[in-house]
Short mmCIF file of C-alpha atoms in Angstrom, two decimals:
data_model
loop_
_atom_site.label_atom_id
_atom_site.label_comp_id
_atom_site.label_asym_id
_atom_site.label_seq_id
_atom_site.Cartn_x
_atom_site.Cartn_y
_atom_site.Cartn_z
CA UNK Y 1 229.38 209.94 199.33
CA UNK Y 2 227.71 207.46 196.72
CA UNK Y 3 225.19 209.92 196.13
CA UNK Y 4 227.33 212.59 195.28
CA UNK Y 5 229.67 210.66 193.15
CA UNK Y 6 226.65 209.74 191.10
CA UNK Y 7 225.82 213.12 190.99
CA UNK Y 8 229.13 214.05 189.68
CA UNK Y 9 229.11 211.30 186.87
CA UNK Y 10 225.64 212.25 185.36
CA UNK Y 11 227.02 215.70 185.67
CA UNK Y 12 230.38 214.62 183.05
CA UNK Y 13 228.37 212.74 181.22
CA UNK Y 14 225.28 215.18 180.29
CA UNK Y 15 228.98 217.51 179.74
CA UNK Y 16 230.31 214.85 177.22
CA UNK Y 17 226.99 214.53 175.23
CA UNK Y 18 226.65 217.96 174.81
CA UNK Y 19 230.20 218.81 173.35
CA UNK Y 20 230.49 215.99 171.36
CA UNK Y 21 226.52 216.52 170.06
CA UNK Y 22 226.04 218.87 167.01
CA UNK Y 23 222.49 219.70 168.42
CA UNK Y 24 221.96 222.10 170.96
CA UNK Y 25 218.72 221.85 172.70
CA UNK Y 26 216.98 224.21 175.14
CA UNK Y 27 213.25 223.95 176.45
CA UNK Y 28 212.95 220.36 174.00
CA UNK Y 29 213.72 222.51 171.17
CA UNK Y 30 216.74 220.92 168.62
CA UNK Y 31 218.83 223.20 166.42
CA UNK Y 32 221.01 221.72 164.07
CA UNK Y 33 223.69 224.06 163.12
CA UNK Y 34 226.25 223.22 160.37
CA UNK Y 35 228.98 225.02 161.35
CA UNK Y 36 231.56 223.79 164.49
CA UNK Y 37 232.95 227.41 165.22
CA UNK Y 38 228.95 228.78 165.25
CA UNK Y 39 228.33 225.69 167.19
CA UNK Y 40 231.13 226.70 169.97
CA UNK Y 41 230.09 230.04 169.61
CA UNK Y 42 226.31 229.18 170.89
CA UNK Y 43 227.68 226.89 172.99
CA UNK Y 44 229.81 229.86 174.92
CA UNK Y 45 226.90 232.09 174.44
CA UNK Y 46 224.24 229.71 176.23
CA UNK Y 47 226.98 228.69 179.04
CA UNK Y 48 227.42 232.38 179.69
CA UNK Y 49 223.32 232.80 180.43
CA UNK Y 50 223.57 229.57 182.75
CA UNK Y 51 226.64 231.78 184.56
CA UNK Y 52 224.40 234.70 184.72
CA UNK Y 53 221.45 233.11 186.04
CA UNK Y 54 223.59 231.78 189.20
CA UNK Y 55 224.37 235.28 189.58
CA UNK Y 56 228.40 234.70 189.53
CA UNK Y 57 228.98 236.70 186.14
CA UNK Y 58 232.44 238.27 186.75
CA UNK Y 59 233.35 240.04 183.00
CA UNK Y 60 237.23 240.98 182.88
CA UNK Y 61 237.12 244.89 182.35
CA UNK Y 62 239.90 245.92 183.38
CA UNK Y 63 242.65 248.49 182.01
CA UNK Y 64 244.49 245.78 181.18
CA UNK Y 65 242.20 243.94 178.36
CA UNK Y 66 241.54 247.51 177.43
CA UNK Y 67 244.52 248.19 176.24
CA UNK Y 68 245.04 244.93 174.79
CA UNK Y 69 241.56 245.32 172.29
CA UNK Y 70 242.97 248.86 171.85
CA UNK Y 71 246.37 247.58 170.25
CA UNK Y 72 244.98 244.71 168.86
CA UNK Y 73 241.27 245.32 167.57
CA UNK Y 74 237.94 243.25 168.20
CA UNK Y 75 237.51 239.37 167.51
CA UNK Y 76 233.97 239.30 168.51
CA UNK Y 77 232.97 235.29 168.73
CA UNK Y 78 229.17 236.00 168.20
CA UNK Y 79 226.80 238.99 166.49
CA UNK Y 80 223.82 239.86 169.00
CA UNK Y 81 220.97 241.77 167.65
CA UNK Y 82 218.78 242.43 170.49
CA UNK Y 83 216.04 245.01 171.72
CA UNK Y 84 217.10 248.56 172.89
CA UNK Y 85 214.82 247.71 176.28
CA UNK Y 86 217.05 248.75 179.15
CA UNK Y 87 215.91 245.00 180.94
CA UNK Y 88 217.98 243.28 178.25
CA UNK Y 89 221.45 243.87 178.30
CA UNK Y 90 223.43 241.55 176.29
CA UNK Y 91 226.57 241.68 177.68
CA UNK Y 92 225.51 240.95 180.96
CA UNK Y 93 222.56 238.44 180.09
CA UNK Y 94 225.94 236.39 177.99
CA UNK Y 95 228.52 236.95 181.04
CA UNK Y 96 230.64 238.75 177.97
CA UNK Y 97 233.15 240.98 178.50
CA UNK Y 98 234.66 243.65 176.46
CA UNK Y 99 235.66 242.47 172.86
CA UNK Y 100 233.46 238.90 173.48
CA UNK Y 101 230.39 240.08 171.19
CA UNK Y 102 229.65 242.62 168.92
CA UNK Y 103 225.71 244.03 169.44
CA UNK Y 104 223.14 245.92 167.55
CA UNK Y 105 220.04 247.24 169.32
CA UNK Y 106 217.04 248.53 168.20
CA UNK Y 107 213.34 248.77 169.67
CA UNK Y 108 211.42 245.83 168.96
CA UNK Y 109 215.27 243.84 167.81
CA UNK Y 110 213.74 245.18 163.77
CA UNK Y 111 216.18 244.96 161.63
CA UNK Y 112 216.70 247.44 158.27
CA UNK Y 113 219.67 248.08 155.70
CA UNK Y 114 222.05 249.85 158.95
CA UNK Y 115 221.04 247.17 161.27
CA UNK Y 116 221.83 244.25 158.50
CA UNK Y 117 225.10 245.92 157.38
CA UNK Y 118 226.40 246.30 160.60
CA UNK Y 119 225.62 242.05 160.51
CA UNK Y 120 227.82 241.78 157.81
CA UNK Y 121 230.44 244.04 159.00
CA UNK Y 122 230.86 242.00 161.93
CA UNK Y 123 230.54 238.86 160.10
CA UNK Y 124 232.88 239.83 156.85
CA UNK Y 125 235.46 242.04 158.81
CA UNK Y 126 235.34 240.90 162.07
CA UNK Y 127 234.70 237.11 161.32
CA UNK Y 128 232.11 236.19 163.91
CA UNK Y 129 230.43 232.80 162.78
CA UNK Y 130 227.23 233.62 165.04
CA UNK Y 131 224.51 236.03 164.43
CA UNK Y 132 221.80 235.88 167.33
CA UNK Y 133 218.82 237.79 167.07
CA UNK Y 134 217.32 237.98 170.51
CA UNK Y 135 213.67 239.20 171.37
CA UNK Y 136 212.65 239.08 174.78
CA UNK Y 137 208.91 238.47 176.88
CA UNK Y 138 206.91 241.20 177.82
CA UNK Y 139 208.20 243.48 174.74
CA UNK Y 140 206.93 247.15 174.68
CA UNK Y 141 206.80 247.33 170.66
CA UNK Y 142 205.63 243.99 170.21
CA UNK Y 143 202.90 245.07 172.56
CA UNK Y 144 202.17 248.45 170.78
CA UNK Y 145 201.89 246.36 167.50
CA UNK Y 146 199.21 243.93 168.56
CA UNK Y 147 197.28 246.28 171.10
CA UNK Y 148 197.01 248.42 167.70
CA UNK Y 149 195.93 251.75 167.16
CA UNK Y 150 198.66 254.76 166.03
CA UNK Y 151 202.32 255.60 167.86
CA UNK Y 152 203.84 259.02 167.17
CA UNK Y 153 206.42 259.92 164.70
CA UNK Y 154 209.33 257.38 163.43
CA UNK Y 155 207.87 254.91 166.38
CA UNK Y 156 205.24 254.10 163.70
CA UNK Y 157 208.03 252.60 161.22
CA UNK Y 158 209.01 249.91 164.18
CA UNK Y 159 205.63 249.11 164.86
CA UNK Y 160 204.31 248.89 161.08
CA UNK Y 161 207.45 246.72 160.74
CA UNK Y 162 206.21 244.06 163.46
CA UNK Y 163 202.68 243.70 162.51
CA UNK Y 164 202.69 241.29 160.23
CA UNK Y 165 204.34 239.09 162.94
CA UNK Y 166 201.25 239.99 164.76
CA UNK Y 167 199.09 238.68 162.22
CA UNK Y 168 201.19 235.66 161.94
CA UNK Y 169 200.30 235.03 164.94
CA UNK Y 170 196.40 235.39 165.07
CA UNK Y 171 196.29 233.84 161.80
CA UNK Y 172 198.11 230.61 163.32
CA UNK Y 173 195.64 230.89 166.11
CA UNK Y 174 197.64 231.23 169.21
CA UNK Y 175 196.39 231.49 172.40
CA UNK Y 176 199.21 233.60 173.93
CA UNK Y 177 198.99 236.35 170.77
CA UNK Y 178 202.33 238.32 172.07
CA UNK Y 179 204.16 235.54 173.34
CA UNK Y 180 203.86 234.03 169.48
CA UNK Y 181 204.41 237.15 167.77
CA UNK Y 182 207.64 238.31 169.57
CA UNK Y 183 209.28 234.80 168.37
CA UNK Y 184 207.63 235.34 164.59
CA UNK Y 185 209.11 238.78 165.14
CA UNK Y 186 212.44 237.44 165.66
CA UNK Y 187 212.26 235.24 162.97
CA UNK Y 188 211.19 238.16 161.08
CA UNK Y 189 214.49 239.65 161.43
CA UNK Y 190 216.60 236.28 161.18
CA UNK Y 191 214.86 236.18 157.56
CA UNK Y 192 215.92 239.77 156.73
CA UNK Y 193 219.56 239.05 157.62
CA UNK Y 194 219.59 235.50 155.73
CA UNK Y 195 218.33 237.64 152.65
CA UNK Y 196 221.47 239.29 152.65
CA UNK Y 197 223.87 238.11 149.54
CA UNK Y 198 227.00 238.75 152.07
CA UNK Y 199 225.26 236.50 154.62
CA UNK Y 200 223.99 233.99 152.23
CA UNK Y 201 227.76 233.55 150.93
CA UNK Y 202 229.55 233.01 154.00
CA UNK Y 203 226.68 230.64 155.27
CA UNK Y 204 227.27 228.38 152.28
CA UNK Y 205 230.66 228.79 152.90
CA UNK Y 206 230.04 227.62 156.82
CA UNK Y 207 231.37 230.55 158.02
CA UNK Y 208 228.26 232.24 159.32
CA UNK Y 209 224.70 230.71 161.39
CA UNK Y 210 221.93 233.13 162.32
CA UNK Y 211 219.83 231.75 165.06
CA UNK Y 212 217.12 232.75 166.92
CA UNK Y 213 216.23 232.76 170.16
CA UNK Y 214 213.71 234.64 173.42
CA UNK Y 215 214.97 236.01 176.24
CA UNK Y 216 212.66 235.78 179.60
CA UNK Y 217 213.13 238.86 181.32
CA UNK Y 218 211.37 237.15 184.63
CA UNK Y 219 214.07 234.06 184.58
CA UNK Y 220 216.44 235.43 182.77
CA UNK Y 221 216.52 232.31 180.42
CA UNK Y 222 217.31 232.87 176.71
CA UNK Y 223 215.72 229.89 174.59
CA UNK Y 224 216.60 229.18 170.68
CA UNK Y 225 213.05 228.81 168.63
CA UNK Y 226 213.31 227.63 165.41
#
């Protein structure tokens, strides 16, 4: 009984620390983020990975939510810009239901003008204060990009757009070449979106954070990298 009492007061407490803390951290990595409602709004979206990783991820889509977005519109709380790999679904990966967060997918999670104006869309318009750009392990285009050689047609665009996170890597001389050049690759595209003068406005106005983060499609973990 003493045991699981102390259990249950570490448990509050690590609770408490966390809330009232305006770092997150995941894998010893800090992230200080400026604004509260981005803040909540990574805080929901990492709580919803811990719910799918127990496996109890119940999303509400029923008729009656439905109806209510269809009257009412979309208040997405976070932006998700993730790969199109069929392993990687965000909705499910973020226990979100319908209306929770507004994604963009593309092979490789490259980002371009329709990719970053569909950003500010959902950060103008819709007013989400988090934009999360999500790579995952094991990527397919990453992998194309530093196993080199030529892809056919418009494939060639998403891997000339990753090398140079490729070369990042090498250059920085990591051992795991991939594993370094998907996160450079993500920050690739966190860079591109930052660039953007809508973006860059609401951030200064703290109404916008663009994070980063990797999503391991063995555990199912998503960490932030810096």
């Amino acid at each position: 009984m003493k045991k699981t009492l102390v259990a249950f007061l570490v448990i509050v407490l690590v609770f408490s620390m966390t809330a009232c803390s305006s770092k997150l951290k995941s894998d010893n990595i800090e992230h200080k983020i400026e604004s509260d409602k981005a803040e909540q709004a990574l805080e929901k979206l990492l709580a919803g990975n811990e719910k799918y990783l127990s496996e109890s991820i119940t999303p509400d889509v029923g008729a009656s939510l439905r109806k209510d977005l269809a009257k009412n519109g979309q208040h997405p709380y976070a932006i998700v810009i993730t790969c199109s790999d069929s392993r990687v679904p965000a909705e499910l990966i973020f226990d979100s239901s319908l209306g929770d967060i507004f994604v963009i997918r593309t092979a490789g999670n490259v980002v371009s003008d329709f990719e970053i104006g569909s950003v500010e869309y959902g950060a103008e318009h819709l007013g989400s204060p988090l934009v999360f750009v999500l790579g995952h392990t094991n990527c397919g285009a990453v992998t194309a990009a530093t196993e080199g050689g030529e892809a056919e047609g418009k494939i060639q665009s998403i891997v000339d757009e990753i090398e140079p996170s490729v070369q990042k890597a090498k250059d920085a001389g990591a051992k795991d070449v991939l594993s370094k050049a998907i996160e450079f690759n993500v920050m690739n595209s966190v860079d591109k979106i930052l660039s953007s003068e809508i973006i860059k406005e609401l951030r200064e106005e703290g109404k916008v954070e663009v994070i980063g983060g990797v999503y391991d499609i063995n555990t199912g973990t998503v960490t932030i990298i810096e």
